[in-house]
Amino acid sequence: MNNFAFQTAASAKQATGAFRDDKQAAYLAGGTTLLDLMKLYVVQPSQLIDINSLPYKGITETPDGLRIGAMERMNDVGENPLVLQQYPAVSEALLLAASPQLRNMASIGGNLLQRTRCGYFRDTSFPCNKRVPGSGCPAINGENRNHAILGTSEQCIATYPGDLAVALIALDAVLHLESAKGKSRRVPLLDFYLTPGSTPQRETTLEPGELITAVTVPAAAHARKSKYLKVRDRASYAFALVSAAVGLDVQGGIIRSARVALGSVGTKPWRAQAAEQLLVGKAPTEENFRAAAALAVQGAKPQKHNAFKVELAQNTLVRALQEVAG
Ligand code: SF4
């Protein structure tokens, strides 16, 4: 790990001011991704600005739904009774992630900004367009079992690896941001993540120095009846091979609203709105779930080692829908 300067910010103004003075700085919350990548020399910030004292806390019910402060820890949010009862997919996504030690340390804001697990990205002896733009993508002709089948480009096929963002995108979450100039803005999480295109180094619409302050999730019948299903190589402490976040509002045997997102198949958390539209107004039958699942993976472009994800994603989605409809 390279040497770096360190300072603790007592306010957002101090944090963003420190970033304005040093564009090579990085904000430090839980540090569970950042320190890993620093040890691997994948990222080398000149300075860490500790933002753990910022008042972005609280898990509260608002007139519109749920508000989670960005500095809340993953485990606290996953075990919160309001989240457990009213937004079960969010709770499940959090509690199925990482290990208890990591969940106690990692912040919500940091989790939403986690980087890909592509082995070539994390090993600086390989070229990688995401790490060094224009250097190449060895994953395309190399080991790509864990890579994406949706949203890929000729520049990058890395999967977005997280769980929480998949559940939040399914439930129409909104990010609250504060800029280095002190301006606040809100961005639907659906519009926050970017596909790689020709600029795989740019993963989100977060501006330099901008802070995530909170995430809000609208209250809805499909949020109360939601689920996050994660399929992985081993039962714990593993990233998903595929995952599905779903929510259904079924009344009188008819689906009134549906939410569908897939994880670990896309270069970003993958919302499947065409699948949702197919389900609305239909009966919650396996036949309709299978048709929705086929739509959810439409346009998939498997690589040499990950074609299995096309079928696995559909089966996972159908099972998740059956469980919430049951
Ligand atoms: Fe880098 Fe993306 Fe290629 Fe992985 S898939 S080596 S992150 S460019």
mmCIF file of C-alpha atoms and ligand atoms in Angstrom:
data_model
loop_
_atom_site.group_PDB
_atom_site.id
_atom_site.type_symbol
_atom_site.label_atom_id
_atom_site.label_comp_id
_atom_site.label_asym_id
_atom_site.label_seq_id
_atom_site.Cartn_x
_atom_site.Cartn_y
_atom_site.Cartn_z
ATOM 1 C CA MET A 1 0.000 0.000 0.000
ATOM 2 C CA ASN A 2 1.282 3.463 -0.876
ATOM 3 C CA ASN A 3 1.657 6.196 1.717
ATOM 4 C CA PHE A 4 -1.328 8.525 2.081
ATOM 5 C CA ALA A 5 -2.393 11.517 4.175
ATOM 6 C CA PHE A 6 -5.316 11.166 6.572
ATOM 7 C CA GLN A 7 -7.811 13.590 8.017
ATOM 8 C CA THR A 8 -11.126 13.338 9.807
ATOM 9 C CA ALA A 9 -13.950 15.522 8.540
ATOM 10 C CA ALA A 10 -16.295 16.931 11.186
ATOM 11 C CA SER A 11 -18.832 18.197 8.633
ATOM 12 C CA ALA A 12 -19.856 17.710 5.016
ATOM 13 C CA LYS A 13 -18.429 21.137 4.248
ATOM 14 C CA GLN A 14 -15.064 20.110 5.662
ATOM 15 C CA ALA A 15 -15.123 16.793 3.792
ATOM 16 C CA THR A 16 -16.022 18.265 0.415
ATOM 17 C CA GLY A 17 -13.617 21.178 0.997
ATOM 18 C CA ALA A 18 -10.781 18.732 1.640
ATOM 19 C CA PHE A 19 -11.698 16.905 -1.556
ATOM 20 C CA ARG A 20 -11.748 20.178 -3.540
ATOM 21 C CA ASP A 21 -8.196 20.819 -2.345
ATOM 22 C CA ASP A 22 -7.007 17.316 -3.301
ATOM 23 C CA LYS A 23 -8.759 15.654 -6.231
ATOM 24 C CA GLN A 24 -6.770 12.444 -5.666
ATOM 25 C CA ALA A 25 -8.351 12.015 -2.208
ATOM 26 C CA ALA A 26 -10.963 9.380 -1.346
ATOM 27 C CA TYR A 27 -13.703 9.347 1.276
ATOM 28 C CA LEU A 28 -13.387 6.648 3.927
ATOM 29 C CA ALA A 29 -16.480 5.163 5.603
ATOM 30 C CA GLY A 30 -16.297 1.447 6.500
ATOM 31 C CA GLY A 31 -13.308 0.978 4.195
ATOM 32 C CA THR A 32 -14.175 -2.641 3.431
ATOM 33 C CA THR A 33 -13.758 -2.181 -0.333
ATOM 34 C CA LEU A 34 -11.391 0.769 -0.405
ATOM 35 C CA LEU A 35 -8.665 -0.669 1.829
ATOM 36 C CA ASP A 36 -8.702 -3.975 -0.063
ATOM 37 C CA LEU A 37 -8.158 -2.156 -3.336
ATOM 38 C CA MET A 38 -5.445 0.060 -1.821
ATOM 39 C CA LYS A 39 -3.550 -3.007 -0.602
ATOM 40 C CA LEU A 40 -3.722 -4.404 -4.147
ATOM 41 C CA TYR A 41 -2.529 -1.048 -5.629
ATOM 42 C CA VAL A 42 -5.723 -0.956 -7.711
ATOM 43 C CA VAL A 43 -6.589 2.446 -6.250
ATOM 44 C CA GLN A 44 -3.948 4.732 -4.767
ATOM 45 C CA PRO A 45 -5.518 7.811 -3.175
ATOM 46 C CA SER A 46 -3.149 10.525 -1.975
ATOM 47 C CA GLN A 47 -5.358 11.171 1.044
ATOM 48 C CA LEU A 48 -8.199 9.507 2.964
ATOM 49 C CA ILE A 49 -10.937 11.774 4.291
ATOM 50 C CA ASP A 50 -12.683 9.964 7.144
ATOM 51 C CA ILE A 51 -16.411 10.762 6.929
ATOM 52 C CA ASN A 52 -17.574 8.552 9.794
ATOM 53 C CA SER A 53 -18.455 11.607 11.930
ATOM 54 C CA LEU A 54 -20.936 12.966 9.388
ATOM 55 C CA PRO A 55 -24.548 12.893 10.590
ATOM 56 C CA TYR A 56 -25.892 10.640 7.829
ATOM 57 C CA LYS A 57 -27.526 8.243 10.267
ATOM 58 C CA GLY A 58 -30.963 6.911 11.072
ATOM 59 C CA ILE A 59 -33.373 4.294 9.758
ATOM 60 C CA THR A 60 -36.707 6.066 9.778
ATOM 61 C CA GLU A 61 -40.241 5.816 8.449
ATOM 62 C CA THR A 62 -41.272 8.943 6.558
ATOM 63 C CA PRO A 63 -44.688 9.786 5.018
ATOM 64 C CA ASP A 64 -43.278 8.442 1.712
ATOM 65 C CA GLY A 65 -41.554 5.310 2.946
ATOM 66 C CA LEU A 66 -38.170 4.342 4.305
ATOM 67 C CA ARG A 67 -35.158 6.616 4.767
ATOM 68 C CA ILE A 68 -31.730 5.105 5.504
ATOM 69 C CA GLY A 69 -28.758 7.317 6.359
ATOM 70 C CA ALA A 70 -25.748 6.528 4.170
ATOM 71 C CA MET A 71 -23.479 6.001 7.204
ATOM 72 C CA GLU A 72 -25.680 3.280 8.699
ATOM 73 C CA ARG A 73 -23.988 -0.110 8.817
ATOM 74 C CA MET A 74 -25.282 -2.981 6.675
ATOM 75 C CA ASN A 75 -26.084 -5.302 9.575
ATOM 76 C CA ASP A 76 -27.997 -2.648 11.528
ATOM 77 C CA VAL A 77 -30.168 -1.911 8.511
ATOM 78 C CA GLY A 78 -30.697 -5.592 7.655
ATOM 79 C CA GLU A 79 -31.854 -6.373 11.202
ATOM 80 C CA ASN A 80 -33.985 -3.253 11.665
ATOM 81 C CA PRO A 81 -37.643 -4.272 12.362
ATOM 82 C CA LEU A 82 -39.082 -1.675 9.954
ATOM 83 C CA VAL A 83 -36.854 -2.915 7.123
ATOM 84 C CA LEU A 84 -37.482 -6.569 7.977
ATOM 85 C CA GLN A 85 -41.267 -6.205 7.996
ATOM 86 C CA GLN A 86 -41.978 -3.603 5.325
ATOM 87 C CA TYR A 87 -39.041 -4.079 2.910
ATOM 88 C CA PRO A 88 -38.005 -7.751 3.291
ATOM 89 C CA ALA A 89 -36.030 -7.843 0.011
ATOM 90 C CA VAL A 90 -33.765 -5.086 1.348
ATOM 91 C CA SER A 91 -33.215 -6.902 4.622
ATOM 92 C CA GLU A 92 -32.509 -10.233 2.885
ATOM 93 C CA ALA A 93 -30.079 -8.653 0.423
ATOM 94 C CA LEU A 94 -28.128 -7.112 3.294
ATOM 95 C CA LEU A 95 -28.058 -10.163 5.548
ATOM 96 C CA LEU A 96 -27.034 -12.521 2.723
ATOM 97 C CA ALA A 97 -24.063 -10.302 1.849
ATOM 98 C CA ALA A 98 -20.455 -10.742 2.981
ATOM 99 C CA SER A 99 -19.801 -11.886 6.578
ATOM 100 C CA PRO A 100 -21.126 -10.542 9.926
ATOM 101 C CA GLN A 101 -17.797 -8.779 10.551
ATOM 102 C CA LEU A 102 -17.923 -7.020 7.187
ATOM 103 C CA ARG A 103 -21.613 -6.169 7.562
ATOM 104 C CA ASN A 104 -20.899 -4.555 10.934
ATOM 105 C CA MET A 105 -18.230 -2.384 9.341
ATOM 106 C CA ALA A 106 -19.503 -1.572 5.855
ATOM 107 C CA SER A 107 -21.689 1.487 5.347
ATOM 108 C CA ILE A 108 -24.765 1.637 3.122
ATOM 109 C CA GLY A 109 -23.232 4.373 0.953
ATOM 110 C CA GLY A 110 -19.985 2.445 0.569
ATOM 111 C CA ASN A 111 -21.788 -0.775 -0.261
ATOM 112 C CA LEU A 112 -23.602 0.913 -3.128
ATOM 113 C CA LEU A 113 -20.225 2.021 -4.513
ATOM 114 C CA GLN A 114 -18.467 -1.342 -4.320
ATOM 115 C CA ARG A 115 -16.325 -2.277 -7.307
ATOM 116 C CA THR A 116 -16.393 -5.335 -9.539
ATOM 117 C CA ARG A 117 -14.851 -8.655 -8.476
ATOM 118 C CA CYS A 118 -13.313 -9.237 -11.935
ATOM 119 C CA GLY A 119 -9.991 -10.894 -11.123
ATOM 120 C CA TYR A 120 -8.172 -9.020 -13.871
ATOM 121 C CA PHE A 121 -9.346 -5.685 -12.460
ATOM 122 C CA ARG A 122 -7.954 -6.636 -9.051
ATOM 123 C CA ASP A 123 -4.584 -7.864 -10.352
ATOM 124 C CA THR A 124 -2.407 -5.018 -11.625
ATOM 125 C CA SER A 125 -0.139 -7.427 -13.556
ATOM 126 C CA PHE A 126 -2.980 -7.667 -16.147
ATOM 127 C CA PRO A 127 -4.269 -4.950 -18.453
ATOM 128 C CA CYS A 128 -7.824 -3.791 -17.732
ATOM 129 C CA ASN A 129 -9.866 -1.100 -19.479
ATOM 130 C CA LYS A 130 -11.684 -0.264 -16.262
ATOM 131 C CA ARG A 131 -8.459 0.300 -14.309
ATOM 132 C CA VAL A 132 -6.339 1.702 -17.159
ATOM 133 C CA PRO A 133 -8.597 2.930 -19.997
ATOM 134 C CA GLY A 134 -7.508 1.657 -23.410
ATOM 135 C CA SER A 135 -5.239 -1.101 -22.059
ATOM 136 C CA GLY A 136 -7.510 -4.016 -23.038
ATOM 137 C CA CYS A 137 -9.893 -6.557 -21.537
ATOM 138 C CA PRO A 138 -8.333 -9.978 -20.910
ATOM 139 C CA ALA A 139 -11.633 -11.315 -19.517
ATOM 140 C CA ILE A 140 -13.280 -11.410 -22.958
ATOM 141 C CA ASN A 141 -10.993 -14.249 -24.114
ATOM 142 C CA GLY A 142 -9.984 -15.356 -20.634
ATOM 143 C CA GLU A 143 -11.669 -16.616 -17.462
ATOM 144 C CA ASN A 144 -15.176 -15.194 -17.495
ATOM 145 C CA ARG A 145 -17.401 -17.560 -15.507
ATOM 146 C CA ASN A 146 -18.442 -14.799 -13.086
ATOM 147 C CA HIS A 147 -18.809 -12.100 -15.705
ATOM 148 C CA ALA A 148 -21.880 -10.377 -17.093
ATOM 149 C CA ILE A 149 -24.272 -11.557 -19.779
ATOM 150 C CA LEU A 150 -26.285 -8.315 -19.960
ATOM 151 C CA GLY A 151 -25.126 -4.747 -20.604
ATOM 152 C CA THR A 152 -21.638 -5.733 -21.753
ATOM 153 C CA SER A 153 -19.506 -3.894 -24.303
ATOM 154 C CA GLU A 154 -16.384 -4.667 -26.311
ATOM 155 C CA GLN A 155 -14.470 -2.758 -23.652
ATOM 156 C CA CYS A 156 -15.676 -4.509 -20.492
ATOM 157 C CA ILE A 157 -17.853 -7.449 -19.392
ATOM 158 C CA ALA A 158 -17.419 -7.075 -15.611
ATOM 159 C CA THR A 159 -20.400 -7.883 -13.409
ATOM 160 C CA TYR A 160 -21.783 -5.536 -10.804
ATOM 161 C CA PRO A 161 -21.333 -7.830 -7.787
ATOM 162 C CA GLY A 162 -23.519 -6.346 -5.016
ATOM 163 C CA ASP A 163 -26.771 -7.482 -3.443
ATOM 164 C CA LEU A 164 -28.278 -4.396 -1.817
ATOM 165 C CA ALA A 165 -28.423 -2.308 -5.000
ATOM 166 C CA VAL A 166 -30.385 -5.068 -6.760
ATOM 167 C CA ALA A 167 -33.104 -5.033 -4.081
ATOM 168 C CA LEU A 168 -33.130 -1.224 -3.929
ATOM 169 C CA ILE A 169 -33.396 -0.838 -7.706
ATOM 170 C CA ALA A 170 -36.324 -3.251 -7.785
ATOM 171 C CA LEU A 171 -38.122 -1.123 -5.183
ATOM 172 C CA ASP A 172 -37.544 2.257 -6.916
ATOM 173 C CA ALA A 173 -35.037 3.594 -4.372
ATOM 174 C CA VAL A 174 -33.718 7.141 -4.673
ATOM 175 C CA LEU A 175 -30.218 8.292 -3.721
ATOM 176 C CA HIS A 176 -29.705 11.603 -1.922
ATOM 177 C CA LEU A 177 -26.417 13.285 -2.798
ATOM 178 C CA GLU A 178 -24.530 16.366 -1.692
ATOM 179 C CA SER A 179 -22.026 17.944 -4.049
ATOM 180 C CA ALA A 180 -18.622 19.414 -3.331
ATOM 181 C CA LYS A 181 -20.310 22.815 -3.818
ATOM 182 C CA GLY A 182 -22.871 22.063 -1.089
ATOM 183 C CA LYS A 183 -25.744 21.408 -3.508
ATOM 184 C CA SER A 184 -28.180 18.582 -2.856
ATOM 185 C CA ARG A 185 -29.715 16.412 -5.546
ATOM 186 C CA ARG A 186 -31.710 13.211 -5.798
ATOM 187 C CA VAL A 187 -31.111 10.462 -8.343
ATOM 188 C CA PRO A 188 -33.265 7.365 -8.851
ATOM 189 C CA LEU A 189 -30.924 4.426 -8.260
ATOM 190 C CA LEU A 190 -32.070 3.109 -11.649
ATOM 191 C CA ASP A 191 -30.277 6.074 -13.280
ATOM 192 C CA PHE A 192 -27.223 5.985 -11.018
ATOM 193 C CA TYR A 193 -25.300 3.005 -12.417
ATOM 194 C CA LEU A 194 -23.825 3.076 -15.926
ATOM 195 C CA THR A 195 -23.173 0.295 -18.412
ATOM 196 C CA PRO A 196 -19.518 0.247 -19.526
ATOM 197 C CA GLY A 197 -19.889 1.272 -23.184
ATOM 198 C CA SER A 198 -16.617 2.843 -24.266
ATOM 199 C CA THR A 199 -15.889 4.270 -20.786
ATOM 200 C CA PRO A 200 -15.832 1.316 -18.373
ATOM 201 C CA GLN A 201 -13.847 3.364 -15.833
ATOM 202 C CA ARG A 202 -17.031 5.413 -15.231
ATOM 203 C CA GLU A 203 -19.415 3.238 -13.199
ATOM 204 C CA THR A 204 -21.920 5.718 -11.755
ATOM 205 C CA THR A 205 -23.187 9.255 -12.243
ATOM 206 C CA LEU A 206 -21.599 10.334 -8.943
ATOM 207 C CA GLU A 207 -19.616 13.534 -9.509
ATOM 208 C CA PRO A 208 -16.085 13.935 -8.094
ATOM 209 C CA GLY A 209 -16.294 14.854 -4.415
ATOM 210 C CA GLU A 210 -20.023 14.169 -4.178
ATOM 211 C CA LEU A 211 -21.260 12.434 -1.023
ATOM 212 C CA ILE A 212 -24.117 9.955 -0.687
ATOM 213 C CA THR A 213 -26.156 11.185 2.285
ATOM 214 C CA ALA A 214 -29.174 8.832 2.300
ATOM 215 C CA VAL A 215 -31.288 6.401 0.330
ATOM 216 C CA THR A 216 -35.068 6.407 0.360
ATOM 217 C CA VAL A 217 -37.452 3.638 -0.665
ATOM 218 C CA PRO A 218 -41.124 4.318 -1.427
ATOM 219 C CA ALA A 219 -43.675 2.435 0.669
ATOM 220 C CA ALA A 220 -45.721 0.105 -1.553
ATOM 221 C CA ALA A 221 -47.677 -3.128 -1.392
ATOM 222 C CA HIS A 222 -45.090 -4.819 -3.633
ATOM 223 C CA ALA A 223 -42.325 -3.696 -1.242
ATOM 224 C CA ARG A 224 -44.065 -5.385 1.701
ATOM 225 C CA LYS A 225 -44.318 -8.582 -0.378
ATOM 226 C CA SER A 226 -40.788 -8.612 -1.711
ATOM 227 C CA LYS A 227 -37.925 -11.084 -1.742
ATOM 228 C CA TYR A 228 -34.229 -11.296 -2.532
ATOM 229 C CA LEU A 229 -33.026 -14.730 -3.636
ATOM 230 C CA LYS A 230 -29.294 -15.315 -3.974
ATOM 231 C CA VAL A 231 -27.655 -18.320 -5.679
ATOM 232 C CA ARG A 232 -23.952 -18.856 -5.054
ATOM 233 C CA ASP A 233 -21.233 -21.497 -5.092
ATOM 234 C CA ARG A 234 -21.261 -21.927 -1.301
ATOM 235 C CA ALA A 235 -23.898 -21.167 1.302
ATOM 236 C CA SER A 236 -22.256 -18.150 2.938
ATOM 237 C CA TYR A 237 -19.629 -15.478 2.425
ATOM 238 C CA ALA A 238 -19.738 -15.636 -1.351
ATOM 239 C CA PHE A 239 -20.807 -13.298 -4.106
ATOM 240 C CA ALA A 240 -23.869 -14.282 -6.111
ATOM 241 C CA LEU A 241 -23.666 -16.318 -9.295
ATOM 242 C CA VAL A 242 -27.095 -14.869 -9.980
ATOM 243 C CA SER A 243 -29.684 -13.223 -7.770
ATOM 244 C CA ALA A 244 -33.238 -11.958 -8.124
ATOM 245 C CA ALA A 245 -35.120 -9.233 -6.274
ATOM 246 C CA VAL A 246 -38.865 -9.259 -6.779
ATOM 247 C CA GLY A 247 -41.975 -7.641 -5.345
ATOM 248 C CA LEU A 248 -45.593 -8.478 -6.129
ATOM 249 C CA ASP A 249 -48.938 -6.996 -5.207
ATOM 250 C CA VAL A 250 -51.530 -9.690 -5.902
ATOM 251 C CA GLN A 251 -55.203 -8.934 -5.302
ATOM 252 C CA GLY A 252 -58.119 -11.215 -6.207
ATOM 253 C CA GLY A 253 -55.792 -13.589 -8.021
ATOM 254 C CA ILE A 254 -54.420 -10.844 -10.310
ATOM 255 C CA ILE A 255 -51.012 -9.148 -10.171
ATOM 256 C CA ARG A 256 -51.644 -5.404 -9.629
ATOM 257 C CA SER A 257 -47.976 -4.371 -9.550
ATOM 258 C CA ALA A 258 -44.691 -6.178 -10.021
ATOM 259 C CA ARG A 259 -41.039 -5.342 -9.524
ATOM 260 C CA VAL A 260 -38.209 -7.458 -10.964
ATOM 261 C CA ALA A 261 -34.425 -7.034 -10.881
ATOM 262 C CA LEU A 262 -31.521 -9.411 -11.425
ATOM 263 C CA GLY A 263 -28.088 -9.370 -9.812
ATOM 264 C CA SER A 264 -24.679 -10.665 -10.930
ATOM 265 C CA VAL A 265 -25.804 -11.058 -14.524
ATOM 266 C CA GLY A 266 -25.436 -7.446 -15.630
ATOM 267 C CA THR A 267 -22.702 -4.863 -15.767
ATOM 268 C CA LYS A 268 -25.019 -2.949 -13.440
ATOM 269 C CA PRO A 269 -27.898 -4.025 -11.179
ATOM 270 C CA TRP A 270 -30.409 -5.146 -13.805
ATOM 271 C CA ARG A 271 -33.998 -3.948 -13.548
ATOM 272 C CA ALA A 272 -36.319 -5.894 -15.865
ATOM 273 C CA GLN A 273 -39.206 -3.537 -16.559
ATOM 274 C CA ALA A 274 -40.450 -5.463 -19.615
ATOM 275 C CA ALA A 275 -40.888 -8.496 -17.355
ATOM 276 C CA GLU A 276 -42.813 -6.365 -14.857
ATOM 277 C CA GLN A 277 -45.137 -5.052 -17.555
ATOM 278 C CA LEU A 278 -45.830 -8.577 -18.764
ATOM 279 C CA LEU A 279 -46.865 -9.658 -15.270
ATOM 280 C CA VAL A 280 -49.272 -6.812 -14.446
ATOM 281 C CA GLY A 281 -52.897 -7.838 -14.995
ATOM 282 C CA LYS A 282 -52.038 -11.540 -15.170
ATOM 283 C CA ALA A 283 -52.510 -14.408 -12.758
ATOM 284 C CA PRO A 284 -49.458 -15.397 -10.669
ATOM 285 C CA THR A 285 -48.913 -18.701 -12.488
ATOM 286 C CA GLU A 286 -45.689 -20.513 -13.298
ATOM 287 C CA GLU A 287 -46.414 -20.060 -16.996
ATOM 288 C CA ASN A 288 -46.588 -16.276 -16.631
ATOM 289 C CA PHE A 289 -43.512 -16.212 -14.376
ATOM 290 C CA ARG A 290 -41.566 -18.219 -16.983
ATOM 291 C CA ALA A 291 -42.611 -15.805 -19.736
ATOM 292 C CA ALA A 292 -41.490 -12.854 -17.563
ATOM 293 C CA ALA A 293 -38.179 -14.567 -16.814
ATOM 294 C CA ALA A 294 -37.527 -15.096 -20.537
ATOM 295 C CA LEU A 295 -38.094 -11.370 -21.093
ATOM 296 C CA ALA A 296 -35.799 -10.477 -18.175
ATOM 297 C CA VAL A 297 -32.791 -12.079 -19.884
ATOM 298 C CA GLN A 298 -33.697 -11.005 -23.421
ATOM 299 C CA GLY A 299 -30.600 -9.794 -25.255
ATOM 300 C CA ALA A 300 -28.227 -11.784 -23.029
ATOM 301 C CA LYS A 301 -24.782 -12.243 -24.558
ATOM 302 C CA PRO A 302 -23.060 -15.115 -22.772
ATOM 303 C CA GLN A 303 -19.286 -15.508 -22.780
ATOM 304 C CA LYS A 304 -17.370 -18.790 -23.098
ATOM 305 C CA HIS A 305 -17.693 -19.808 -19.415
ATOM 306 C CA ASN A 306 -20.944 -18.226 -18.235
ATOM 307 C CA ALA A 307 -23.731 -19.380 -20.574
ATOM 308 C CA PHE A 308 -25.189 -21.255 -17.572
ATOM 309 C CA LYS A 309 -26.275 -17.902 -16.152
ATOM 310 C CA VAL A 310 -29.016 -17.507 -18.786
ATOM 311 C CA GLU A 311 -30.983 -20.488 -17.483
ATOM 312 C CA LEU A 312 -29.957 -20.068 -13.848
ATOM 313 C CA ALA A 313 -31.158 -16.459 -13.790
ATOM 314 C CA GLN A 314 -34.548 -17.464 -15.198
ATOM 315 C CA ASN A 315 -34.979 -20.328 -12.723
ATOM 316 C CA THR A 316 -33.959 -18.082 -9.824
ATOM 317 C CA LEU A 317 -36.410 -15.412 -10.885
ATOM 318 C CA VAL A 318 -39.278 -17.878 -11.269
ATOM 319 C CA ARG A 319 -38.593 -19.320 -7.815
ATOM 320 C CA ALA A 320 -38.453 -15.875 -6.214
ATOM 321 C CA LEU A 321 -41.751 -14.896 -7.846
ATOM 322 C CA GLN A 322 -43.379 -18.157 -6.739
ATOM 323 C CA GLU A 323 -42.237 -17.576 -3.165
ATOM 324 C CA VAL A 324 -43.699 -14.066 -2.932
ATOM 325 C CA ALA A 325 -46.899 -15.106 -4.708
ATOM 326 C CA GLY A 326 -47.402 -18.164 -2.511
HETATM 327 FE FE1 SF4 B 1 -11.222 -4.972 -16.741
HETATM 328 FE FE2 SF4 B 1 -13.807 -5.067 -17.270
HETATM 329 FE FE3 SF4 B 1 -12.169 -6.530 -18.678
HETATM 330 FE FE4 SF4 B 1 -12.539 -7.123 -16.107
HETATM 331 S S1 SF4 B 1 -14.076 -7.247 -17.697
HETATM 332 S S2 SF4 B 1 -10.593 -7.065 -17.227
HETATM 333 S S3 SF4 B 1 -12.881 -5.082 -15.245
HETATM 334 S S4 SF4 B 1 -12.197 -4.303 -18.597
#
